Amino acid sequence: MTAAGAVPAERAQAALRIDLAAIQNNWRLLRDRVAPADCAAVIKADAYGTGLEHVAAALANAGCSSLFVAQIDEGLRARAALASALPRARLFVLNGLAGEEAHARACADADLVPVIGCDEDAALWAGEAKRLGKPRQLALMFDTGMNRLGFDRRRAGKIAAWLAGAPLLRPVLVASHFIASQAPQDARNALQIERFEELRRAFPGAPASLANSSGVFLPQQPFYDQVRPGYALYGGNPTPGAPNPMAAVVRLEAAILQIREVEAGETVGYDGRWTARRTTRLATIGVGYADGLPRSATGTDSEAGGEGFVAGERCPIVGRVSMDLTVIDVTDVAPGSLAPGARVELLGDHIGVDDLAARSGTIGYEILTNLGRRYARSYVSGTGAHDRAKGSARA
Ligand SMILES: *Cc1c(COP(=O)(O)O)cnc(C)c1O
């Protein structure tokens, strides 16, 4: 199956392979780490660029029953994708209702649970419950330091009192979000935990959730009732600076279009930002910034950029990444092993998303969510519904 706009394999210049079994294994690793807390999954932004429908189904098959999206339309897509596998999946919408009655109605119709962090959205959702005459679930987001979305934590008591007067609203989650959980020594983690524990006392009995991917690896183990990993599921390293405990999910291979040799002193690419210091063999690949390879992966005379992995060697990107093309220095690759059509790994077992990100001055999250539309996409299928079938009567 190809995603909308994807290029058929026989004509694509690069192949993107997404390993759903690895996503399932990553989820199981996190689940086992936080048990008995529930391990939800964040699948916003097209499951971090990997394909929301495929990922939602694979996670449901592994046993994940709570998923978080950012926007309502992502929630509708997830609901449709899970209609047969997990019709009762709990789908949270992190960005809430945007103060729009139409959003509240859409959430109610698809049985999505809005994550609410302001009075306007709270009033809208209460109004929707009243209109329907039916109980409605909601999650409450509190700010403990991000200053982005969420109620002021000092209003927890007031919000709890207001909820007590809205009998149709059922708070199924009290949440907050770390600002620096990838840095375990950062004192703000402990501060946020302290603030969270204080505010959640206003909601006795309501399940609590604080940890994202990196939060799952904090020494304080702030798992509460549910954790909300995203990045780690997709193979990103939740413990920067330490080895990555997660399995690689994304493999991106580009075809070499042309090979040339240049003399010392020649430059490569727009503006001639990289100069050959020796006789150099260059390989041009059909991937550029229009495909999500950051322009900042450019390698210049003064600063190294990204790399491609080819025939057992790491080969630097040289010159500016252009829109549709990128050049790598393959001088150190055995000459016989390269020709147009040969494959260069840009992401995979040798080059992780965090690796490319670090060499491009960005984060792996941005690498993943920018994965381009011109790749031939394929999926390595995950395991079926065996987790839930375990213990069934099948011989
Ligand atoms: C995106 C997001 C997450 C997931 O974060 P990761 O770092 O990708 O694990 C969890 N909670 C909230 C509120 C988010 O916005």
mmCIF file of C-alpha atoms and ligand atoms in Angstrom:
data_model
loop_
_atom_site.group_PDB
_atom_site.id
_atom_site.type_symbol
_atom_site.label_atom_id
_atom_site.label_comp_id
_atom_site.label_asym_id
_atom_site.label_seq_id
_atom_site.Cartn_x
_atom_site.Cartn_y
_atom_site.Cartn_z
ATOM 1 C CA MET A 1 0.000 0.000 0.000
ATOM 2 C CA THR A 2 1.361 3.424 -0.856
ATOM 3 C CA ALA A 3 0.522 6.639 0.964
ATOM 4 C CA ALA A 4 -1.274 9.386 -0.936
ATOM 5 C CA GLY A 5 1.209 11.124 -3.201
ATOM 6 C CA ALA A 6 3.902 8.490 -2.674
ATOM 7 C CA VAL A 7 5.922 7.437 -5.704
ATOM 8 C CA PRO A 8 5.658 3.843 -6.984
ATOM 9 C CA ALA A 9 8.724 1.785 -6.123
ATOM 10 C CA GLU A 10 9.764 1.239 -9.740
ATOM 11 C CA ARG A 11 10.137 4.970 -10.380
ATOM 12 C CA ALA A 12 11.182 6.347 -6.998
ATOM 13 C CA GLN A 13 14.701 7.655 -6.420
ATOM 14 C CA ALA A 14 14.659 6.753 -2.767
ATOM 15 C CA ALA A 15 12.972 4.120 -0.664
ATOM 16 C CA LEU A 16 11.573 4.679 2.809
ATOM 17 C CA ARG A 17 10.897 1.540 4.797
ATOM 18 C CA ILE A 18 9.017 1.726 8.069
ATOM 19 C CA ASP A 19 9.325 -1.222 10.399
ATOM 20 C CA LEU A 20 6.013 -1.687 12.211
ATOM 21 C CA ALA A 21 7.356 -4.709 14.091
ATOM 22 C CA ALA A 22 10.104 -2.477 15.511
ATOM 23 C CA ILE A 23 7.472 0.069 16.594
ATOM 24 C CA GLN A 24 5.575 -2.737 18.337
ATOM 25 C CA ASN A 25 8.751 -3.970 20.029
ATOM 26 C CA ASN A 26 9.617 -0.446 21.136
ATOM 27 C CA TRP A 27 6.149 -0.075 22.626
ATOM 28 C CA ARG A 28 6.488 -3.428 24.456
ATOM 29 C CA LEU A 29 9.843 -2.360 25.885
ATOM 30 C CA LEU A 30 8.300 0.834 27.274
ATOM 31 C CA ARG A 31 5.198 -1.015 28.486
ATOM 32 C CA ASP A 32 7.320 -3.484 30.430
ATOM 33 C CA ARG A 33 9.402 -0.678 31.872
ATOM 34 C CA VAL A 34 6.430 1.243 33.285
ATOM 35 C CA ALA A 35 4.131 -1.637 34.314
ATOM 36 C CA PRO A 36 1.727 -1.633 36.062
ATOM 37 C CA ALA A 37 1.171 1.869 34.640
ATOM 38 C CA ASP A 38 -0.582 1.956 31.265
ATOM 39 C CA CYS A 39 1.570 2.658 28.235
ATOM 40 C CA ALA A 40 -0.286 4.883 25.763
ATOM 41 C CA ALA A 41 1.197 6.011 22.432
ATOM 42 C CA VAL A 42 1.466 9.426 20.801
ATOM 43 C CA ILE A 43 0.685 9.264 17.078
ATOM 44 C CA LYS A 44 0.314 12.985 16.297
ATOM 45 C CA ALA A 45 1.688 14.491 13.081
ATOM 46 C CA ASP A 46 1.049 11.339 11.041
ATOM 47 C CA ALA A 47 2.705 9.209 13.732
ATOM 48 C CA TYR A 48 5.831 11.393 13.578
ATOM 49 C CA GLY A 49 5.863 11.097 9.808
ATOM 50 C CA THR A 50 5.694 7.301 9.721
ATOM 51 C CA GLY A 51 2.021 6.862 8.789
ATOM 52 C CA LEU A 52 -0.778 7.264 11.324
ATOM 53 C CA GLU A 53 -3.097 4.513 10.053
ATOM 54 C CA HIS A 54 -0.393 1.863 9.815
ATOM 55 C CA VAL A 55 1.051 2.729 13.196
ATOM 56 C CA ALA A 56 -2.293 2.944 15.005
ATOM 57 C CA ALA A 57 -3.237 -0.518 13.752
ATOM 58 C CA ALA A 58 0.148 -2.016 14.629
ATOM 59 C CA LEU A 59 0.065 -0.567 18.142
ATOM 60 C CA ALA A 60 -3.499 -1.753 18.707
ATOM 61 C CA ASN A 61 -2.427 -5.229 17.653
ATOM 62 C CA ALA A 62 0.413 -5.117 20.161
ATOM 63 C CA GLY A 63 -2.068 -4.300 22.927
ATOM 64 C CA CYS A 64 -1.970 -0.500 23.131
ATOM 65 C CA SER A 65 -5.440 0.883 23.801
ATOM 66 C CA SER A 66 -4.889 4.619 24.432
ATOM 67 C CA LEU A 67 -3.531 6.903 21.725
ATOM 68 C CA PHE A 68 -2.840 10.625 21.623
ATOM 69 C CA VAL A 69 -3.113 12.874 18.578
ATOM 70 C CA ALA A 70 -2.670 16.630 18.364
ATOM 71 C CA GLN A 71 -5.598 17.558 16.140
ATOM 72 C CA ILE A 72 -9.154 16.373 15.727
ATOM 73 C CA ASP A 73 -8.666 15.235 12.142
ATOM 74 C CA GLU A 74 -5.850 12.992 13.252
ATOM 75 C CA GLY A 75 -8.260 11.568 15.799
ATOM 76 C CA LEU A 76 -10.843 10.909 13.100
ATOM 77 C CA ARG A 77 -8.211 9.123 11.011
ATOM 78 C CA ALA A 78 -7.178 6.991 13.984
ATOM 79 C CA ARG A 79 -10.812 6.203 14.798
ATOM 80 C CA ALA A 80 -11.413 5.035 11.217
ATOM 81 C CA ALA A 81 -8.182 3.019 11.128
ATOM 82 C CA LEU A 82 -9.111 1.198 14.326
ATOM 83 C CA ALA A 83 -12.798 0.721 13.539
ATOM 84 C CA SER A 84 -12.498 -3.042 13.345
ATOM 85 C CA ALA A 85 -9.327 -3.817 15.332
ATOM 86 C CA LEU A 86 -10.078 -1.688 18.387
ATOM 87 C CA PRO A 87 -13.342 0.242 18.110
ATOM 88 C CA ARG A 88 -13.199 1.250 21.778
ATOM 89 C CA ALA A 89 -9.684 2.687 21.624
ATOM 90 C CA ARG A 90 -9.383 5.769 23.796
ATOM 91 C CA LEU A 91 -8.249 8.618 21.557
ATOM 92 C CA PHE A 92 -7.055 11.825 23.195
ATOM 93 C CA VAL A 93 -6.796 15.131 21.301
ATOM 94 C CA LEU A 94 -3.897 17.060 22.825
ATOM 95 C CA ASN A 95 -4.669 20.451 21.268
ATOM 96 C CA GLY A 96 -8.193 20.511 22.675
ATOM 97 C CA LEU A 97 -11.130 22.335 21.144
ATOM 98 C CA ALA A 98 -9.620 25.675 20.048
ATOM 99 C CA GLY A 99 -12.668 27.439 21.455
ATOM 100 C CA GLU A 100 -14.795 26.164 18.561
ATOM 101 C CA GLU A 101 -18.205 24.607 18.956
ATOM 102 C CA ALA A 102 -17.674 22.680 15.703
ATOM 103 C CA HIS A 103 -14.594 21.085 17.233
ATOM 104 C CA ALA A 104 -16.528 20.018 20.312
ATOM 105 C CA ARG A 105 -19.212 18.485 18.115
ATOM 106 C CA ALA A 106 -16.655 16.622 15.973
ATOM 107 C CA CYS A 107 -14.960 15.237 19.082
ATOM 108 C CA ALA A 108 -18.254 14.095 20.539
ATOM 109 C CA ASP A 109 -19.407 12.497 17.277
ATOM 110 C CA ALA A 110 -16.229 10.407 16.964
ATOM 111 C CA ASP A 111 -15.983 9.763 20.693
ATOM 112 C CA LEU A 112 -12.622 11.538 20.959
ATOM 113 C CA VAL A 113 -11.446 12.719 24.368
ATOM 114 C CA PRO A 114 -10.346 16.358 24.270
ATOM 115 C CA VAL A 115 -7.401 17.369 26.418
ATOM 116 C CA ILE A 116 -8.705 20.551 27.989
ATOM 117 C CA GLY A 117 -6.575 23.288 29.472
ATOM 118 C CA CYS A 118 -8.600 26.483 29.335
ATOM 119 C CA ASP A 119 -11.965 27.685 30.599
ATOM 120 C CA GLU A 120 -13.369 28.292 27.129
ATOM 121 C CA ASP A 121 -12.822 24.682 26.029
ATOM 122 C CA ALA A 122 -14.119 23.397 29.366
ATOM 123 C CA ALA A 123 -17.351 25.373 28.954
ATOM 124 C CA LEU A 124 -17.734 24.183 25.356
ATOM 125 C CA TRP A 125 -17.333 20.556 26.348
ATOM 126 C CA ALA A 126 -19.772 20.881 29.237
ATOM 127 C CA GLY A 127 -22.235 22.459 26.811
ATOM 128 C CA GLU A 128 -21.802 19.599 24.374
ATOM 129 C CA ALA A 129 -22.422 17.005 27.105
ATOM 130 C CA LYS A 130 -25.563 18.871 28.135
ATOM 131 C CA ARG A 131 -26.801 19.133 24.559
ATOM 132 C CA LEU A 132 -26.337 15.386 24.092
ATOM 133 C CA GLY A 133 -27.624 14.580 27.563
ATOM 134 C CA LYS A 134 -24.779 12.078 27.825
ATOM 135 C CA PRO A 135 -21.647 11.815 29.968
ATOM 136 C CA ARG A 136 -18.495 12.978 28.170
ATOM 137 C CA GLN A 137 -14.907 12.080 29.047
ATOM 138 C CA LEU A 138 -12.172 14.670 29.173
ATOM 139 C CA ALA A 139 -8.526 14.950 30.082
ATOM 140 C CA LEU A 140 -7.279 17.960 32.023
ATOM 141 C CA MET A 141 -3.928 19.466 31.085
ATOM 142 C CA PHE A 142 -2.120 21.542 33.684
ATOM 143 C CA ASP A 143 0.858 23.727 33.082
ATOM 144 C CA THR A 144 3.813 22.998 35.349
ATOM 145 C CA GLY A 145 6.432 25.038 33.498
ATOM 146 C CA MET A 146 6.006 24.794 29.722
ATOM 147 C CA ASN A 147 3.714 27.837 29.466
ATOM 148 C CA ARG A 148 2.209 26.502 26.277
ATOM 149 C CA LEU A 149 -1.138 24.769 26.840
ATOM 150 C CA GLY A 150 -2.875 23.919 30.075
ATOM 151 C CA PHE A 151 -4.563 25.392 33.131
ATOM 152 C CA ASP A 152 -2.456 27.283 35.615
ATOM 153 C CA ARG A 153 -1.623 24.665 38.240
ATOM 154 C CA ARG A 154 -2.605 27.054 41.029
ATOM 155 C CA ARG A 155 -6.197 26.870 39.787
ATOM 156 C CA ALA A 156 -6.460 23.090 40.288
ATOM 157 C CA GLY A 157 -8.825 23.473 43.249
ATOM 158 C CA LYS A 158 -11.063 25.887 41.336
ATOM 159 C CA ILE A 159 -11.201 23.588 38.303
ATOM 160 C CA ALA A 160 -12.065 20.622 40.536
ATOM 161 C CA ALA A 161 -14.886 22.614 42.131
ATOM 162 C CA TRP A 162 -16.198 23.628 38.706
ATOM 163 C CA LEU A 163 -16.103 19.974 37.542
ATOM 164 C CA ALA A 164 -18.087 18.916 40.583
ATOM 165 C CA GLY A 165 -20.844 21.164 39.255
ATOM 166 C CA ALA A 166 -20.721 19.580 35.780
ATOM 167 C CA PRO A 167 -22.034 16.083 36.493
ATOM 168 C CA LEU A 168 -21.891 14.922 32.858
ATOM 169 C CA LEU A 169 -18.133 15.507 32.585
ATOM 170 C CA ARG A 170 -15.898 12.574 33.485
ATOM 171 C CA PRO A 171 -12.208 13.422 33.992
ATOM 172 C CA VAL A 172 -10.366 10.303 32.830
ATOM 173 C CA LEU A 173 -6.889 11.844 32.986
ATOM 174 C CA VAL A 174 -5.020 14.630 34.769
ATOM 175 C CA ALA A 175 -1.871 15.461 32.820
ATOM 176 C CA SER A 176 1.103 17.742 32.533
ATOM 177 C CA HIS A 177 4.158 17.753 30.269
ATOM 178 C CA PHE A 178 7.920 17.879 30.938
ATOM 179 C CA ILE A 179 10.009 20.666 29.457
ATOM 180 C CA ALA A 180 13.428 18.989 29.720
ATOM 181 C CA SER A 181 12.995 15.291 30.489
ATOM 182 C CA GLN A 182 15.745 14.387 27.987
ATOM 183 C CA ALA A 183 18.185 15.968 30.485
ATOM 184 C CA PRO A 184 17.838 13.806 33.612
ATOM 185 C CA GLN A 185 20.038 16.100 35.718
ATOM 186 C CA ASP A 186 17.915 19.159 34.955
ATOM 187 C CA ALA A 187 16.473 20.356 38.262
ATOM 188 C CA ARG A 188 13.276 21.424 36.525
ATOM 189 C CA ASN A 189 12.224 17.755 36.237
ATOM 190 C CA ALA A 190 12.036 17.420 40.010
ATOM 191 C CA LEU A 191 10.269 20.766 40.243
ATOM 192 C CA GLN A 192 7.645 19.748 37.703
ATOM 193 C CA ILE A 193 7.105 16.410 39.470
ATOM 194 C CA GLU A 194 6.580 18.246 42.742
ATOM 195 C CA ARG A 195 4.116 20.671 41.152
ATOM 196 C CA PHE A 196 2.283 17.820 39.444
ATOM 197 C CA GLU A 197 1.917 15.804 42.620
ATOM 198 C CA GLU A 198 0.520 18.813 44.383
ATOM 199 C CA LEU A 199 -2.034 19.756 41.730
ATOM 200 C CA ARG A 200 -3.299 16.215 41.194
ATOM 201 C CA ARG A 201 -4.373 16.041 44.832
ATOM 202 C CA ALA A 202 -7.335 18.200 43.775
ATOM 203 C CA PHE A 203 -8.582 15.249 41.664
ATOM 204 C CA PRO A 204 -8.549 12.188 43.901
ATOM 205 C CA GLY A 205 -9.268 9.043 41.921
ATOM 206 C CA ALA A 206 -8.548 10.565 38.507
ATOM 207 C CA PRO A 207 -5.743 8.758 36.635
ATOM 208 C CA ALA A 208 -2.579 10.832 36.201
ATOM 209 C CA SER A 209 -0.018 11.119 33.392
ATOM 210 C CA LEU A 210 3.181 13.128 33.143
ATOM 211 C CA ALA A 211 5.893 11.241 31.237
ATOM 212 C CA ASN A 212 6.736 11.489 27.540
ATOM 213 C CA SER A 213 9.414 9.183 26.034
ATOM 214 C CA SER A 214 12.326 10.628 27.981
ATOM 215 C CA GLY A 215 10.190 10.885 31.114
ATOM 216 C CA VAL A 216 9.954 7.082 31.058
ATOM 217 C CA PHE A 217 13.729 6.987 31.604
ATOM 218 C CA LEU A 218 13.975 9.560 34.399
ATOM 219 C CA PRO A 219 15.429 8.226 37.666
ATOM 220 C CA GLN A 220 12.317 9.437 39.529
ATOM 221 C CA GLN A 221 10.179 7.005 37.471
ATOM 222 C CA PRO A 222 7.260 9.460 37.181
ATOM 223 C CA PHE A 223 4.933 6.901 35.583
ATOM 224 C CA TYR A 224 1.761 7.431 37.682
ATOM 225 C CA ASP A 225 -1.178 5.746 35.912
ATOM 226 C CA GLN A 226 -0.191 6.302 32.304
ATOM 227 C CA VAL A 227 2.822 7.338 30.227
ATOM 228 C CA ARG A 228 2.652 9.031 26.812
ATOM 229 C CA PRO A 229 5.688 8.172 24.690
ATOM 230 C CA GLY A 230 5.946 9.258 21.082
ATOM 231 C CA TYR A 231 9.501 9.728 19.833
ATOM 232 C CA ALA A 232 10.951 6.543 21.366
ATOM 233 C CA LEU A 233 8.347 4.411 19.589
ATOM 234 C CA TYR A 234 9.755 5.615 16.272
ATOM 235 C CA GLY A 235 13.332 4.721 17.171
ATOM 236 C CA GLY A 236 14.449 8.088 18.526
ATOM 237 C CA ASN A 237 16.813 7.994 21.491
ATOM 238 C CA PRO A 238 14.962 9.013 24.661
ATOM 239 C CA THR A 239 18.282 9.048 26.555
ATOM 240 C CA PRO A 240 20.543 11.431 24.608
ATOM 241 C CA GLY A 241 24.212 10.937 25.413
ATOM 242 C CA ALA A 242 23.645 7.292 26.382
ATOM 243 C CA PRO A 243 23.163 4.334 24.022
ATOM 244 C CA ASN A 244 19.761 4.222 22.352
ATOM 245 C CA PRO A 245 17.600 1.518 23.966
ATOM 246 C CA MET A 246 15.095 1.679 21.097
ATOM 247 C CA ALA A 247 15.162 -0.267 17.809
ATOM 248 C CA ALA A 248 15.527 1.613 14.511
ATOM 249 C CA VAL A 249 12.196 2.031 12.740
ATOM 250 C CA VAL A 250 12.937 4.133 9.681
ATOM 251 C CA ARG A 251 15.233 3.105 6.866
ATOM 252 C CA LEU A 252 15.846 5.568 4.034
ATOM 253 C CA GLU A 253 17.910 4.534 1.019
ATOM 254 C CA ALA A 254 18.646 6.759 -1.950
ATOM 255 C CA ALA A 255 19.819 5.674 -5.374
ATOM 256 C CA ILE A 256 23.045 7.035 -6.834
ATOM 257 C CA LEU A 257 22.249 8.914 -10.061
ATOM 258 C CA GLN A 258 25.771 9.715 -11.227
ATOM 259 C CA ILE A 259 29.397 9.281 -10.191
ATOM 260 C CA ARG A 260 32.171 11.701 -11.153
ATOM 261 C CA GLU A 261 35.763 12.419 -10.266
ATOM 262 C CA VAL A 262 37.020 15.954 -9.605
ATOM 263 C CA GLU A 263 40.508 17.379 -9.099
ATOM 264 C CA ALA A 264 41.686 19.092 -5.934
ATOM 265 C CA GLY A 265 40.469 22.696 -5.909
ATOM 266 C CA GLU A 266 37.087 21.990 -7.531
ATOM 267 C CA THR A 267 34.022 22.963 -5.528
ATOM 268 C CA VAL A 268 30.668 21.177 -5.204
ATOM 269 C CA GLY A 269 27.143 22.560 -5.340
ATOM 270 C CA TYR A 270 25.561 26.005 -5.083
ATOM 271 C CA ASP A 271 27.884 28.757 -3.896
ATOM 272 C CA GLY A 272 30.847 26.376 -3.969
ATOM 273 C CA ARG A 273 30.871 25.966 -0.214
ATOM 274 C CA TRP A 274 32.950 22.745 -0.240
ATOM 275 C CA THR A 275 36.324 22.398 -1.953
ATOM 276 C CA ALA A 276 38.031 19.118 -2.874
ATOM 277 C CA ARG A 277 41.437 18.771 -1.169
ATOM 278 C CA ARG A 278 42.417 15.715 -3.204
ATOM 279 C CA THR A 279 41.248 13.942 -6.307
ATOM 280 C CA THR A 280 37.754 13.078 -5.161
ATOM 281 C CA ARG A 281 35.067 10.691 -6.302
ATOM 282 C CA LEU A 282 31.576 12.102 -5.891
ATOM 283 C CA ALA A 283 28.213 10.374 -5.949
ATOM 284 C CA THR A 284 25.046 12.357 -6.584
ATOM 285 C CA ILE A 285 21.831 11.047 -5.037
ATOM 286 C CA GLY A 286 18.245 11.970 -5.870
ATOM 287 C CA VAL A 287 17.214 13.285 -2.464
ATOM 288 C CA GLY A 288 17.222 16.919 -1.383
ATOM 289 C CA TYR A 289 15.671 19.336 1.023
ATOM 290 C CA ALA A 290 12.318 18.995 -0.754
ATOM 291 C CA ASP A 291 12.380 15.415 0.532
ATOM 292 C CA GLY A 292 13.104 16.428 4.095
ATOM 293 C CA LEU A 293 16.884 16.057 4.082
ATOM 294 C CA PRO A 294 17.682 19.284 5.944
ATOM 295 C CA ARG A 295 19.543 21.955 3.972
ATOM 296 C CA SER A 296 21.539 22.328 7.166
ATOM 297 C CA ALA A 297 23.019 18.851 6.543
ATOM 298 C CA THR A 298 25.260 20.649 4.029
ATOM 299 C CA GLY A 299 28.998 19.960 4.427
ATOM 300 C CA THR A 300 31.271 22.977 3.874
ATOM 301 C CA ASP A 301 35.004 23.661 4.039
ATOM 302 C CA SER A 302 34.643 24.754 7.647
ATOM 303 C CA GLU A 303 31.880 22.515 8.969
ATOM 304 C CA ALA A 304 31.012 18.850 8.501
ATOM 305 C CA GLY A 305 27.412 17.996 7.626
ATOM 306 C CA GLY A 306 25.418 14.809 7.305
ATOM 307 C CA GLU A 307 26.605 11.468 5.993
ATOM 308 C CA GLY A 308 25.514 8.625 3.780
ATOM 309 C CA PHE A 309 26.445 5.013 4.465
ATOM 310 C CA VAL A 310 27.485 3.081 1.393
ATOM 311 C CA ALA A 311 29.349 -0.193 0.914
ATOM 312 C CA GLY A 312 30.447 -0.271 4.534
ATOM 313 C CA GLU A 313 31.758 3.325 4.647
ATOM 314 C CA ARG A 314 30.421 6.533 6.124
ATOM 315 C CA CYS A 315 30.614 9.131 3.365
ATOM 316 C CA PRO A 316 30.243 12.851 4.090
ATOM 317 C CA ILE A 317 27.726 15.100 2.364
ATOM 318 C CA VAL A 318 29.753 17.700 0.481
ATOM 319 C CA GLY A 319 28.460 21.059 -0.676
ATOM 320 C CA ARG A 320 24.972 22.407 -0.273
ATOM 321 C CA VAL A 321 22.038 20.030 -0.103
ATOM 322 C CA SER A 322 19.882 21.201 -2.999
ATOM 323 C CA MET A 323 16.165 20.775 -3.560
ATOM 324 C CA ASP A 324 16.270 17.412 -5.331
ATOM 325 C CA LEU A 325 19.922 16.414 -5.177
ATOM 326 C CA THR A 326 22.723 15.860 -2.693
ATOM 327 C CA VAL A 327 26.364 14.968 -3.299
ATOM 328 C CA ILE A 328 28.467 12.677 -1.108
ATOM 329 C CA ASP A 329 32.194 12.027 -1.150
ATOM 330 C CA VAL A 330 32.697 8.323 -1.948
ATOM 331 C CA THR A 331 36.463 8.448 -2.510
ATOM 332 C CA ASP A 332 37.077 5.955 0.288
ATOM 333 C CA VAL A 333 34.623 3.376 -1.014
ATOM 334 C CA ALA A 334 36.161 0.489 -2.987
ATOM 335 C CA PRO A 335 35.860 1.702 -6.618
ATOM 336 C CA GLY A 336 34.328 -1.494 -7.989
ATOM 337 C CA SER A 337 31.396 -1.397 -5.595
ATOM 338 C CA LEU A 338 29.732 1.783 -6.872
ATOM 339 C CA ALA A 339 27.690 2.588 -9.955
ATOM 340 C CA PRO A 340 24.524 4.522 -10.732
ATOM 341 C CA GLY A 341 21.679 2.622 -9.116
ATOM 342 C CA ALA A 342 23.700 1.662 -6.048
ATOM 343 C CA ARG A 343 21.977 2.457 -2.764
ATOM 344 C CA VAL A 344 23.094 4.925 -0.110
ATOM 345 C CA GLU A 345 21.683 4.658 3.405
ATOM 346 C CA LEU A 346 20.651 8.061 4.742
ATOM 347 C CA LEU A 347 18.787 6.667 7.747
ATOM 348 C CA GLY A 348 18.870 3.149 9.117
ATOM 349 C CA ASP A 349 20.996 0.865 11.249
ATOM 350 C CA HIS A 350 24.191 2.886 10.686
ATOM 351 C CA ILE A 351 22.760 6.391 10.692
ATOM 352 C CA GLY A 352 20.074 7.005 13.283
ATOM 353 C CA VAL A 353 17.561 9.852 13.231
ATOM 354 C CA ASP A 354 19.396 11.428 16.172
ATOM 355 C CA ASP A 355 22.677 11.167 14.279
ATOM 356 C CA LEU A 356 21.420 12.955 11.165
ATOM 357 C CA ALA A 357 19.682 15.521 13.377
ATOM 358 C CA ALA A 358 22.836 16.287 15.353
ATOM 359 C CA ARG A 359 24.790 16.758 12.118
ATOM 360 C CA SER A 360 22.081 19.107 10.842
ATOM 361 C CA GLY A 361 21.630 21.255 13.920
ATOM 362 C CA THR A 362 18.144 19.976 14.645
ATOM 363 C CA ILE A 363 16.365 17.201 16.560
ATOM 364 C CA GLY A 364 15.293 13.778 15.355
ATOM 365 C CA TYR A 365 11.648 14.753 15.848
ATOM 366 C CA GLU A 366 12.028 17.265 13.023
ATOM 367 C CA ILE A 367 13.833 14.755 10.800
ATOM 368 C CA LEU A 368 10.990 12.248 11.219
ATOM 369 C CA THR A 369 8.099 14.672 10.770
ATOM 370 C CA ASN A 370 9.699 16.075 7.600
ATOM 371 C CA LEU A 371 10.137 12.702 5.880
ATOM 372 C CA GLY A 372 9.241 13.489 2.293
ATOM 373 C CA ARG A 373 6.407 12.553 0.022
ATOM 374 C CA ARG A 374 8.508 11.442 -2.961
ATOM 375 C CA TYR A 375 9.796 8.241 -1.437
ATOM 376 C CA ALA A 376 8.584 4.786 -2.323
ATOM 377 C CA ARG A 377 7.129 3.887 1.053
ATOM 378 C CA SER A 378 6.908 0.366 2.316
ATOM 379 C CA TYR A 379 5.987 -1.164 5.623
ATOM 380 C CA VAL A 380 7.465 -4.162 7.359
ATOM 381 C CA SER A 381 4.383 -5.650 8.918
ATOM 382 C CA GLY A 382 4.124 -6.133 12.613
ATOM 383 C CA THR A 383 2.716 -9.070 14.440
ATOM 384 C CA GLY A 384 -1.037 -9.616 14.290
ATOM 385 C CA ALA A 385 -3.521 -9.530 17.102
ATOM 386 C CA HIS A 386 -1.605 -12.252 18.915
ATOM 387 C CA ASP A 387 -1.158 -10.297 22.136
ATOM 388 C CA ARG A 388 -4.865 -10.054 22.640
ATOM 389 C CA ALA A 389 -5.483 -13.555 21.253
ATOM 390 C CA LYS A 390 -3.128 -15.043 23.844
ATOM 391 C CA GLY A 391 -5.045 -17.315 26.112
ATOM 392 C CA SER A 392 -7.823 -17.732 23.580
ATOM 393 C CA ALA A 393 -9.059 -21.199 22.760
ATOM 394 C CA ARG A 394 -6.947 -21.484 19.614
ATOM 395 C CA ALA A 395 -4.790 -24.612 19.784
HETATM 396 C C1 LIG B 1 4.249 15.206 21.821
HETATM 397 C C2 LIG B 1 3.814 14.991 23.218
HETATM 398 C C3 LIG B 1 4.154 13.818 23.896
HETATM 399 C C4 LIG B 1 5.126 12.793 23.339
HETATM 400 O O1 LIG B 1 6.428 13.303 23.516
HETATM 401 P P1 LIG B 1 7.721 12.468 23.051
HETATM 402 O O2 LIG B 1 8.850 13.297 23.529
HETATM 403 O O3 LIG B 1 7.641 12.371 21.572
HETATM 404 O O4 LIG B 1 7.649 11.142 23.710
HETATM 405 C C5 LIG B 1 3.585 13.596 25.151
HETATM 406 N N1 LIG B 1 2.766 14.522 25.712
HETATM 407 C C6 LIG B 1 2.452 15.679 25.097
HETATM 408 C C7 LIG B 1 1.571 16.650 25.787
HETATM 409 C C8 LIG B 1 2.977 15.967 23.840
HETATM 410 O O5 LIG B 1 2.688 17.118 23.244
#
